[in-house]
XYZ file of C-alpha atoms in Angstrom:
690
model
C 3.536 4.430 -27.040
C 4.318 4.266 -30.740
C 4.677 1.406 -33.135
C 7.906 0.637 -34.895
C 6.271 0.977 -38.271
C 6.719 4.556 -39.310
C 3.521 4.724 -41.341
C 1.262 3.225 -38.730
C -0.117 5.515 -36.077
C -0.201 4.387 -32.487
C -3.516 2.656 -31.732
C -5.525 3.785 -28.752
C -7.776 0.977 -27.693
C -11.045 2.044 -26.153
C -11.507 1.262 -22.483
C -7.847 0.771 -21.503
C -7.464 4.234 -19.968
C -10.597 3.694 -17.924
C -9.388 0.296 -16.761
C -6.026 1.786 -15.784
C -7.849 4.425 -13.763
C -9.908 1.762 -12.001
C -6.803 -0.312 -11.284
C -4.766 2.505 -9.768
C -7.787 3.722 -7.786
C -8.181 0.299 -6.178
C -4.503 0.161 -5.232
C -4.405 3.719 -3.877
C -7.568 3.259 -1.806
C -6.196 -0.016 -0.466
C -2.955 1.633 0.679
C -4.063 5.095 1.743
C -7.410 4.355 3.406
C -7.298 0.877 4.963
C -9.381 -1.115 5.587
C -11.531 1.192 3.471
C -14.201 0.056 1.090
C -11.912 -2.284 -0.821
C -9.827 -4.423 1.573
C -8.834 -6.482 -1.458
C -7.824 -3.486 -3.556
C -4.395 -5.012 -4.117
C -5.996 -6.872 -7.055
C -5.621 -3.611 -8.970
C -2.049 -4.705 -9.667
C -3.379 -7.764 -11.502
C -5.683 -5.535 -13.516
C -2.544 -3.666 -14.625
C -0.862 -6.957 -15.495
C -3.648 -8.052 -17.845
C -3.705 -4.650 -19.549
C 0.073 -4.758 -20.045
C -0.009 -8.261 -21.512
C -2.745 -7.301 -23.965
C -1.326 -3.942 -25.009
C 2.286 -5.003 -25.494
C 1.333 -8.135 -27.412
C -1.085 -6.148 -29.598
C 1.617 -3.621 -30.468
C 4.148 -6.329 -31.297
C 1.644 -8.251 -33.451
C 0.647 -5.051 -35.222
C 4.266 -4.244 -35.963
C 4.876 -7.777 -37.224
C 1.820 -7.658 -39.480
C 2.810 -4.242 -40.852
C 6.566 -4.690 -41.390
C 7.021 -8.461 -41.291
C 9.453 -8.176 -38.371
C 9.812 -6.957 -34.781
C 12.450 -4.376 -33.954
C 13.736 -5.365 -30.519
C 15.863 -2.257 -30.177
C 13.006 0.035 -31.064
C 10.635 -1.737 -28.690
C 13.003 -1.632 -25.718
C 13.869 1.992 -26.460
C 10.202 2.943 -26.302
C 9.808 1.054 -23.053
C 12.790 2.887 -21.578
C 11.348 6.248 -22.615
C 8.054 5.351 -21.005
C 9.289 3.908 -17.718
C 12.666 5.313 -16.713
C 12.093 9.102 -16.427
C 9.280 8.960 -13.874
C 10.898 6.093 -12.009
C 14.238 7.887 -11.674
C 12.474 11.030 -10.474
C 10.502 9.184 -7.790
C 13.541 7.239 -6.566
C 15.811 10.263 -6.215
C 13.242 12.653 -4.745
C 11.827 10.162 -2.233
C 15.293 8.913 -1.235
C 16.304 12.494 -0.493
C 13.161 12.999 1.578
C 13.900 9.749 3.407
C 17.368 11.065 4.279
C 15.710 14.131 5.811
C 13.180 12.044 7.769
C 15.733 9.417 8.863
C 15.111 6.345 10.995
C 13.660 3.051 9.810
C 12.539 4.549 6.513
C 16.176 4.269 5.370
C 16.389 0.549 6.077
C 17.788 -1.448 3.132
C 17.569 1.676 0.988
C 20.639 0.872 -1.108
C 19.234 -2.521 -2.000
C 15.841 -0.990 -2.732
C 17.299 1.640 -5.074
C 19.288 -1.040 -6.872
C 16.189 -3.201 -7.292
C 14.122 -0.253 -8.512
C 16.623 0.968 -11.088
C 17.406 -2.526 -12.420
C 13.771 -3.707 -12.395
C 14.703 -6.625 -10.168
C 12.997 -5.445 -6.986
C 10.785 -8.507 -6.664
C 13.670 -10.984 -6.646
C 15.878 -8.846 -4.404
C 12.992 -8.549 -1.984
C 12.493 -12.320 -1.990
C 16.203 -12.963 -1.472
C 16.514 -10.343 1.263
C 13.349 -11.186 3.178
C 14.299 -10.844 6.835
C 11.549 -12.913 8.423
C 9.575 -11.160 11.145
C 11.461 -7.871 11.005
C 11.863 -7.946 7.230
C 8.097 -8.157 6.844
C 7.500 -5.293 9.287
C 10.124 -2.959 7.818
C 8.644 0.077 6.037
C 10.197 -0.461 2.594
C 10.146 2.834 0.733
C 9.876 1.364 -2.769
C 8.056 -1.874 -2.029
C 5.417 -1.160 -4.684
C 8.122 -1.342 -7.354
C 7.953 -5.136 -7.292
C 5.127 -5.102 -9.842
C 7.126 -2.864 -12.190
C 9.924 -5.403 -11.997
C 7.579 -8.220 -13.025
C 6.273 -6.195 -15.973
C 9.715 -5.077 -17.137
C 11.017 -8.648 -17.015
C 8.085 -9.537 -19.243
C 8.978 -6.682 -21.594
C 12.514 -8.038 -21.908
C 11.634 -11.702 -22.397
C 8.364 -11.599 -24.330
C 9.625 -10.083 -27.629
C 12.221 -12.862 -27.721
C 9.648 -15.594 -27.112
C 6.834 -14.235 -29.288
C 8.297 -15.589 -32.586
C 7.914 -19.115 -31.187
C 4.191 -18.490 -30.680
C 3.944 -17.100 -34.197
C 5.017 -20.513 -35.507
C 1.589 -21.780 -34.483
C -0.788 -21.437 -37.453
C -3.753 -19.640 -35.879
C -4.486 -17.073 -33.196
C -6.674 -19.578 -31.353
C -3.804 -22.029 -30.948
C -1.532 -19.238 -29.751
C -4.151 -18.152 -27.236
C -4.525 -21.710 -25.929
C -0.764 -21.906 -25.402
C -0.785 -18.601 -23.492
C -3.714 -19.742 -21.330
C -1.888 -22.996 -20.564
C 1.143 -21.034 -19.355
C -1.136 -18.776 -17.290
C -2.720 -21.828 -15.684
C 0.717 -23.234 -14.884
C 1.710 -19.964 -13.239
C -1.465 -19.827 -11.135
C -1.141 -23.471 -10.120
C 2.475 -22.971 -9.084
C 1.424 -20.065 -6.834
C -1.351 -22.163 -5.321
C 0.891 -25.165 -4.712
C 3.549 -23.011 -3.076
C 1.026 -21.340 -0.767
C -0.896 -24.546 0.034
C 2.316 -26.376 0.964
C 3.112 -23.759 3.592
C 5.638 -21.940 1.446
C 6.523 -18.289 1.647
C 3.571 -16.175 0.497
C 5.994 -13.364 -0.365
C 7.835 -15.713 -2.728
C 4.572 -16.785 -4.323
C 3.255 -13.232 -4.688
C 6.445 -11.500 -5.834
C 7.795 -14.255 -8.071
C 7.699 -13.552 -11.804
C 7.034 -17.232 -12.509
C 4.212 -17.561 -9.978
C 2.538 -14.215 -10.682
C 2.574 -14.045 -14.477
C -0.896 -15.454 -15.082
C -2.482 -12.012 -15.435
C 0.033 -10.906 -18.059
C -0.383 -14.196 -19.940
C -4.167 -13.872 -19.933
C -3.726 -10.442 -21.531
C -1.460 -12.072 -24.118
C -4.157 -14.651 -24.877
C -6.764 -11.911 -25.364
C -4.457 -10.145 -27.828
C -3.943 -13.339 -29.814
C -7.710 -13.795 -30.120
C -8.721 -10.204 -30.806
C -5.956 -8.892 -33.050
C -7.023 -10.871 -36.145
C -10.535 -9.469 -35.682
C -9.507 -5.895 -34.908
C -7.163 -5.731 -37.890
C -9.904 -6.649 -40.364
C -12.482 -4.143 -41.604
C -16.182 -4.721 -41.321
C -17.888 -6.236 -44.389
C -19.862 -3.041 -45.056
C -16.714 -0.924 -44.929
C -14.849 -3.233 -47.295
C -17.759 -3.394 -49.719
C -18.112 0.390 -49.758
C -14.441 0.819 -50.510
C -14.485 -1.823 -53.186
C -17.609 -0.565 -54.918
C -16.367 3.015 -55.044
C -15.223 3.385 -58.718
C -11.768 4.637 -59.397
C -13.049 6.600 -62.447
C -16.319 8.339 -63.227
C -18.264 6.332 -65.842
C -19.801 8.093 -68.849
C -23.434 9.180 -68.563
C -25.741 6.223 -68.764
C -23.048 3.712 -67.804
C -22.904 1.729 -64.541
C -19.893 -0.140 -63.210
C -20.835 -3.375 -61.438
C -18.129 -5.125 -59.358
C -19.309 -8.349 -57.714
C -17.749 -8.395 -54.257
C -17.437 -12.155 -54.208
C -15.565 -12.209 -57.485
C -13.243 -9.290 -56.840
C -9.610 -10.366 -56.561
C -8.753 -7.276 -54.515
C -11.430 -7.722 -51.893
C -9.856 -7.474 -48.364
C -10.528 -10.140 -45.772
C -13.293 -8.974 -43.477
C -14.363 -9.972 -39.986
C -17.502 -12.079 -39.516
C -20.767 -10.196 -39.820
C -22.054 -11.231 -36.381
C -19.318 -9.188 -34.690
C -20.809 -5.935 -35.962
C -24.406 -6.762 -35.185
C -26.189 -4.573 -32.666
C -26.987 -7.589 -30.506
C -23.287 -8.444 -30.224
C -22.380 -4.891 -29.286
C -25.134 -4.769 -26.685
C -24.087 -8.111 -25.221
C -20.479 -6.987 -24.996
C -21.466 -3.759 -23.266
C -23.486 -5.676 -20.676
C -20.617 -8.133 -20.242
C -18.244 -5.230 -19.646
C -20.465 -3.754 -16.943
C -20.757 -7.175 -15.298
C -16.967 -7.563 -15.337
C -16.492 -4.210 -13.587
C -19.023 -5.208 -10.945
C -17.149 -8.465 -10.525
C -13.829 -6.658 -10.072
C -15.425 -4.452 -7.413
C -16.784 -7.523 -5.615
C -13.395 -9.249 -5.685
C -11.706 -6.068 -4.440
C -14.141 -5.935 -1.507
C -13.007 -9.336 -0.210
C -10.375 -9.175 2.551
C -7.244 -11.218 1.867
C -6.622 -14.564 3.540
C -3.358 -16.465 3.867
C -4.281 -19.301 1.567
C -5.128 -20.317 -1.972
C -8.454 -18.488 -1.648
C -6.544 -15.240 -2.170
C -3.280 -16.530 -3.658
C -4.109 -17.158 -6.447
C -7.909 -17.253 -5.971
C -8.942 -13.597 -5.951
C -5.962 -12.588 -8.078
C -6.943 -15.021 -10.814
C -10.598 -13.977 -10.609
C -9.656 -10.301 -11.011
C -7.424 -11.183 -13.964
C -10.152 -13.119 -15.761
C -12.670 -10.331 -15.176
C -10.184 -7.787 -16.524
C -9.677 -9.890 -19.658
C -13.448 -9.860 -20.173
C -13.540 -6.074 -19.654
C -10.803 -5.584 -22.257
C -12.720 -7.660 -24.803
C -15.860 -5.652 -24.104
C -13.991 -2.355 -24.335
C -12.177 -2.900 -27.634
C -15.035 -4.783 -29.304
C -15.870 -3.070 -32.611
C -18.671 -0.583 -32.123
C -19.037 -1.310 -28.410
C -20.295 1.562 -26.248
C -18.601 0.164 -23.136
C -15.032 1.203 -23.965
C -15.797 4.863 -24.739
C -18.077 5.002 -21.687
C -15.346 4.095 -19.198
C -12.912 6.357 -21.049
C -14.809 9.392 -19.803
C -12.613 12.456 -19.357
C -11.972 12.120 -15.571
C -11.090 8.439 -15.871
C -8.959 9.113 -18.922
C -7.069 11.822 -17.007
C -6.341 9.358 -14.205
C -5.518 6.595 -16.665
C -2.970 8.739 -18.508
C -1.231 9.466 -15.201
C -1.785 6.071 -13.601
C 1.888 5.121 -13.885
C 3.029 8.202 -11.985
C 0.209 7.904 -9.445
C 1.195 4.307 -8.760
C 4.874 5.224 -8.404
C 4.401 8.198 -6.080
C 1.646 7.165 -3.689
C 3.418 4.424 -1.721
C 6.786 6.136 -1.051
C 4.966 9.309 -0.039
C 2.757 7.304 2.320
C 5.773 5.622 3.956
C 7.470 8.999 4.385
C 4.334 10.563 5.883
C 3.904 7.684 8.311
C 7.569 7.894 9.329
C 7.258 11.621 9.902
C 4.137 11.071 12.037
C 5.042 7.958 14.077
C 1.973 8.239 16.295
C -0.165 7.300 13.310
C 0.486 3.566 13.701
C 0.519 1.151 10.760
C -2.739 2.283 9.173
C -2.727 5.859 7.966
C -5.315 8.173 9.532
C -7.732 9.718 7.077
C -5.992 13.094 7.202
C -2.669 11.532 6.222
C -4.330 9.564 3.427
C -5.976 12.679 2.027
C -2.746 14.660 2.222
C -0.725 11.925 0.516
C -3.371 11.597 -2.200
C -3.262 15.334 -2.925
C 0.543 15.398 -3.132
C 0.514 12.237 -5.255
C -1.838 13.730 -7.842
C 0.173 16.947 -7.990
C 3.490 15.127 -8.367
C 2.061 12.779 -11.001
C 0.666 15.709 -12.999
C 3.949 17.629 -12.956
C 5.916 14.529 -13.847
C 3.531 13.664 -16.680
C 3.583 17.120 -18.269
C 7.164 18.241 -17.700
C 9.118 14.996 -17.881
C 7.306 11.885 -19.060
C 5.461 13.302 -22.084
C 8.433 15.193 -23.602
C 10.794 12.224 -23.240
C 8.225 9.760 -24.559
C 7.540 11.899 -27.634
C 11.014 13.019 -28.659
C 13.391 10.782 -26.693
C 16.245 11.362 -24.257
C 18.727 12.956 -26.673
C 16.218 15.347 -28.200
C 15.088 16.380 -24.721
C 18.688 17.164 -23.756
C 19.154 19.110 -26.978
C 16.035 21.119 -26.157
C 17.536 22.031 -22.782
C 20.776 23.023 -24.504
C 18.879 25.230 -26.928
C 17.093 26.933 -24.060
C 20.456 27.737 -22.468
C 21.650 29.329 -25.685
C 18.400 31.142 -26.456
C 17.959 33.629 -23.599
C 18.699 34.292 -19.961
C 15.300 33.080 -18.752
C 15.797 29.737 -20.428
C 19.281 29.586 -18.965
C 17.904 30.158 -15.474
C 15.296 27.442 -15.911
C 17.882 24.942 -17.064
C 20.242 25.872 -14.248
C 17.395 25.418 -11.771
C 16.615 21.983 -13.167
C 20.296 21.035 -13.041
C 20.655 22.260 -9.460
C 17.568 20.335 -8.385
C 18.920 17.245 -10.109
C 22.257 17.491 -8.341
C 20.476 18.059 -5.045
C 18.331 14.945 -5.248
C 21.229 12.841 -6.528
C 23.308 14.005 -3.587
C 20.431 13.353 -1.226
C 20.032 9.850 -2.631
C 23.720 9.104 -2.103
C 23.586 10.474 1.445
C 20.472 8.430 2.202
C 22.100 5.215 1.000
C 25.207 5.956 3.058
C 23.126 6.663 6.182
C 20.937 3.561 5.856
C 21.009 1.497 9.099
C 21.889 -2.171 9.051
C 18.838 -3.107 11.148
C 15.524 -1.534 12.065
C 14.972 0.167 15.394
C 12.572 -2.624 16.372
C 15.165 -5.263 15.633
C 17.780 -3.256 17.539
C 15.764 -3.099 20.759
C 14.895 -6.793 20.546
C 18.558 -7.641 20.023
C 19.465 -5.534 23.064
C 16.856 -7.402 25.094
C 18.240 -10.782 24.080
C 21.747 -9.663 24.996
C 20.490 -8.573 28.423
C 18.936 -12.007 28.994
C 22.144 -13.708 27.853
C 24.187 -11.651 30.321
C 21.765 -12.477 33.121
C 22.002 -16.185 32.269
C 25.808 -16.107 32.347
C 25.944 -14.489 35.779
C 22.799 -15.524 37.627
C 22.215 -14.100 41.044
C 21.196 -16.566 43.753
C 17.443 -16.567 44.127
C 15.163 -18.591 46.371
C 13.414 -21.593 44.905
C 9.809 -21.136 43.845
C 8.620 -23.204 46.795
C 10.502 -21.017 49.275
C 9.167 -17.827 47.749
C 5.501 -18.732 47.767
C 3.845 -15.823 49.521
C 2.461 -17.134 52.752
C -0.639 -15.509 54.116
C 0.004 -13.584 57.300
C -1.008 -15.727 60.233
C -4.026 -14.771 62.249
C -2.823 -12.941 65.334
C -2.790 -15.428 68.230
C -5.354 -14.876 70.915
C -4.088 -13.296 74.061
C -3.285 -15.696 76.890
C -6.238 -16.772 78.938
C -8.989 -15.494 76.648
C -10.408 -15.038 73.139
C -9.215 -12.651 70.440
C -10.159 -9.231 71.712
C -7.577 -6.970 69.986
C -8.622 -5.617 66.552
C -6.522 -6.403 63.443
C -4.269 -3.708 62.042
C -6.244 -0.798 60.514
C -5.014 -1.515 56.942
C -4.134 -4.651 54.942
C -0.471 -5.628 55.101
C 0.631 -6.886 51.626
C 3.900 -8.772 51.357
C 6.375 -7.161 48.894
C 6.743 -9.259 45.736
C 10.234 -9.699 44.288
C 11.294 -10.760 40.827
C 12.307 -14.119 42.257
C 8.596 -14.906 42.517
C 7.756 -14.067 38.898
C 7.939 -16.192 35.726
C 7.358 -14.212 32.522
C 6.567 -15.746 29.130
C 6.230 -13.490 26.104
C 6.947 -12.503 22.527
C 9.292 -9.930 21.021
C 7.634 -7.068 22.923
C 8.622 -8.689 26.219
C 12.023 -9.530 24.775
C 12.617 -5.870 23.913
C 11.585 -4.969 27.482
C 13.851 -7.552 29.110
C 16.491 -5.034 30.339
C 13.807 -3.009 32.098
C 12.165 -6.129 33.551
C 15.467 -7.298 34.998
C 16.000 -3.859 36.500
C 12.503 -3.381 37.902
C 12.029 -6.982 39.129
C 15.510 -8.381 39.918
C 15.583 -12.156 39.720
C 12.640 -12.446 37.331
C 12.715 -15.404 34.940
C 11.992 -14.218 31.376
C 11.272 -16.666 28.550
C 10.590 -14.578 25.427
C 11.114 -15.090 21.701
C 10.261 -13.374 18.436
C 7.040 -14.297 16.599
C 5.432 -16.214 19.472
C 1.656 -16.372 19.629
C -0.809 -17.426 22.315
C -0.923 -20.924 20.840
C 2.600 -21.545 22.157
C 1.760 -20.483 25.715
C 0.467 -23.763 27.212
C 3.426 -25.789 25.989
C 5.925 -23.289 27.385
C 4.205 -23.200 30.794
C 4.149 -26.990 30.926
C 7.889 -27.103 30.274
C 8.566 -24.524 32.982
C 6.424 -26.404 35.480
C 8.131 -29.695 34.673
C 11.545 -28.121 35.218
C 10.490 -26.441 38.476
C 10.794 -22.912 37.075
C 7.151 -21.926 37.215
C 6.915 -19.406 40.051
C 3.966 -18.119 42.082
C 3.296 -15.217 39.704
C 2.961 -16.240 36.042
C 3.050 -13.347 33.550
C 2.028 -14.095 29.942
C 2.354 -11.545 27.104
C 1.513 -13.329 23.839
C -1.065 -11.143 22.100
C 1.019 -9.249 19.539
C 1.331 -11.812 16.772
C -2.222 -13.022 16.327
C -5.629 -13.640 17.901
C -5.789 -15.448 21.239
C -7.573 -18.752 21.584
C -9.914 -19.358 24.528
C -8.745 -22.955 24.771
C -5.125 -21.831 25.105
C -6.085 -19.388 27.864
C -7.981 -22.125 29.713
C -5.016 -24.462 29.510
C -2.612 -21.801 30.775
C -4.929 -21.033 33.702
C -5.175 -24.737 34.515
C -1.379 -25.141 34.419
C -0.940 -22.167 36.746
C -3.458 -23.777 39.088
C -5.117 -22.354 42.195
C -1.805 -21.815 44.026
C -0.406 -19.376 41.452
C -1.543 -16.037 40.082
C -1.880 -15.598 36.283
C -1.197 -12.126 34.880
C -2.170 -11.639 31.211
C -0.522 -8.685 29.449
C -2.649 -7.164 26.731
C -1.193 -5.918 23.450
C -0.503 -2.702 21.595
C 0.383 -2.875 17.908
C -0.927 -1.488 14.608
C -2.542 -4.806 13.744
C -6.180 -5.586 12.973
C -6.498 -8.326 15.582
C -5.292 -6.314 18.588
C -8.723 -4.982 19.726
C -10.091 -8.528 19.643
C -7.103 -9.819 21.610
C -7.527 -7.226 24.351
C -11.282 -7.777 24.590
C -10.763 -11.544 24.876
C -8.216 -11.110 27.672
C -10.537 -8.786 29.604
C -13.448 -11.221 29.288
C -11.323 -14.154 30.391
C -9.938 -12.347 33.435
C -13.388 -11.172 34.528
C -14.696 -14.739 34.501
C -11.686 -16.412 36.149
C -10.799 -15.541 39.748
C -7.081 -15.204 40.257
C -6.468 -13.953 36.685
C -5.726 -10.264 36.100
C -4.807 -8.144 33.061
C -1.733 -5.900 32.911
C -2.946 -3.011 30.739
C 0.093 -2.360 28.537
C -2.162 -1.021 25.783
C -3.465 1.876 27.862
C -0.072 2.535 29.422
C 1.643 3.106 26.073
C -1.235 4.446 23.955
C -0.447 8.077 24.772
C 3.325 7.562 24.757
C 3.937 5.934 21.392
C 7.031 8.093 20.956
C 8.667 5.564 23.314
C 8.175 2.789 20.740
C 10.520 1.826 17.934
C 9.817 2.858 14.365
C 7.491 -0.115 13.838
C 5.126 1.210 16.547
C 5.260 -2.194 18.234
C 8.467 -2.769 20.170
C 9.334 -0.533 23.123
C 12.622 1.300 23.274
C 14.540 1.727 26.514
C 12.033 4.128 28.076
C 9.117 2.223 26.629
C 10.507 -0.955 28.160
C 10.423 0.728 31.576
C 6.741 1.500 31.031
C 6.175 -2.159 30.113
C 8.048 -3.381 33.190
C 6.241 -0.949 35.471
C 2.885 -2.072 34.052
C 3.680 -5.677 34.916
C 5.064 -4.786 38.337
C 1.918 -2.847 39.216
C -0.297 -5.720 38.054
C 1.657 -8.153 40.239
C 1.489 -5.754 43.181
C -2.264 -5.365 42.666
C -2.616 -9.127 42.939
C -0.729 -9.130 46.236
C -2.717 -6.160 47.520
C -5.932 -7.949 46.641
C -4.732 -11.059 48.473
C -3.802 -8.984 51.522
C -7.170 -7.242 51.421
C -9.035 -10.541 51.373
C -6.892 -11.833 54.233
C -7.602 -8.672 56.209
C -11.319 -9.054 55.663
C -11.155 -12.635 56.931
C -9.318 -11.518 60.063
C -11.800 -8.742 60.624
C -14.762 -11.100 60.345
C -13.065 -13.541 62.734
C -12.483 -10.759 65.243
C -16.102 -9.628 65.063
C -17.388 -13.164 65.479
C -15.235 -13.738 68.550
C -16.146 -10.345 70.021
C -19.889 -11.135 69.932
C -19.517 -14.640 71.388
C -20.788 -14.836 75.014
C -18.115 -15.319 77.653
C -17.661 -18.843 78.930
C -19.514 -19.755 82.162
C -17.245 -20.440 85.095
C -17.717 -23.853 86.615
């Protein structure tokens, strides 16, 4: 990045490249290797925000101090050179790859491309949030929301900065920036605490600007100090005579009385103790960022804005320690490997997420969290793509601009045949990815595959409700235990029971099913496998809703002898809710709990809790949907949660077998009772004739 002032070279502040490297590493580890070592690695975005606020404000203040003005056109042109080339490359290449992969990865692609290219992705994402399915959709360019926030800052801040410059001192300007940062953080906290949309709070430019504004405050404080020379440097320059005095003569220039003496920074800034303290403070801030990044996120103000604000403050401290005059901390974290990553951090951030989404879509059995081998592969491709983009596209455009880069291509065409071939290859590749992007946008589905199967399930239930088939009442369908064979006339029971238990076939008319969107997607198969079944399923249900739904069904006389509950997909199960559902079912009904399969962190705990509950409660069994579908995930929709048509048949068959196992167990127990009765009567002595 260059300053507008032609005579002033671009400053390179110590420590910023290292901090960029740390920030992008946290984000990449968080996405590619979850839960990984840093389950809170998303705070790396806020580290970027603070760096951006500091750097952009420093450059604008430096230009204003040098030229007395700020060139808006020049600033925005430099921003365009820096941001647009890599962004356009990622969007077109990854959109073309998405067209090849197909499926849910194309969902809302046109809107995503528009948001990416106009730097409005955060607001378009907020406006287009589709609830349950919108949150689960694999958005190809979802990471572009942070670029949108930064670019909106780049547009607005140069227009607002002159108002801050009306304040007389840097301290007052910094206080104003901190006040705005506090307002932004408070607004995020209030929105989250009041039960508002976390996506709105996290993606909103107004609610997530506190990191950028803290960087602005740091620039206001540090720039007056960084722009002044040290006292020793100023004295040396002032005492250096402009002419050589004659032999025996000495020129004495009192520094305090010299009218040309430059304004210097306070002496304490350059003391060794200050430099040492700043270095230690920088190390402590990095440790603090690592600690914050190791905290898993929670849906509350503890994370939004809690950990985000903590990471931002720690980053501000690290910046101060890095750029402090004479500090060893900044050069230390700008070591060559970190500087290499920092220089390419923009490209690494752009590439890693779309490539991860594409890899996961191409390997649907991977679930929501990428296996290690996918993470490693995506990381390798990301680094290669970022390096090529940095060397062949970003650096040339940033240094000489768009027009000069095009003229260079034109000159290569005119120079020789090899140059002509290279340019033609670049042009052909460009046309290919542009065509692929257009085709991908045209092929984008209107809804995800998960939403499609759930919609089909709801339609099946609606059709069944409009044309119900006559079914027996729950009371009439209660499975009666086979009567004990009557004793033969004139004597005790001497004939043995049948050699095997005789279970009574269970029909759908005896089953009430309560579930979430997984059951709703399986509704067509349930109606086919168990005709007459009563299905009450909705999207986003959790186990907490189960007792209330069962109570309503019992009150309306719709709770049948076999009660099937599948409510483990959307969150942990509560033991109290399970106890209440078992109590509502009562001793005269059989409770079948369906375990869950989904790429969610709480699923193993849900399934373990259901197994423990069933083992300690007679009459409760588990339908093992998780094991039934684990090796057949190709039958699930693109979200790896909702079953398609064939997957729904597996779900229905799992429930049917669990219900049949309950009936077989009942028949077995009845058989054992009959057998014991027969043996008891067989060993009883015959009655004595009178």
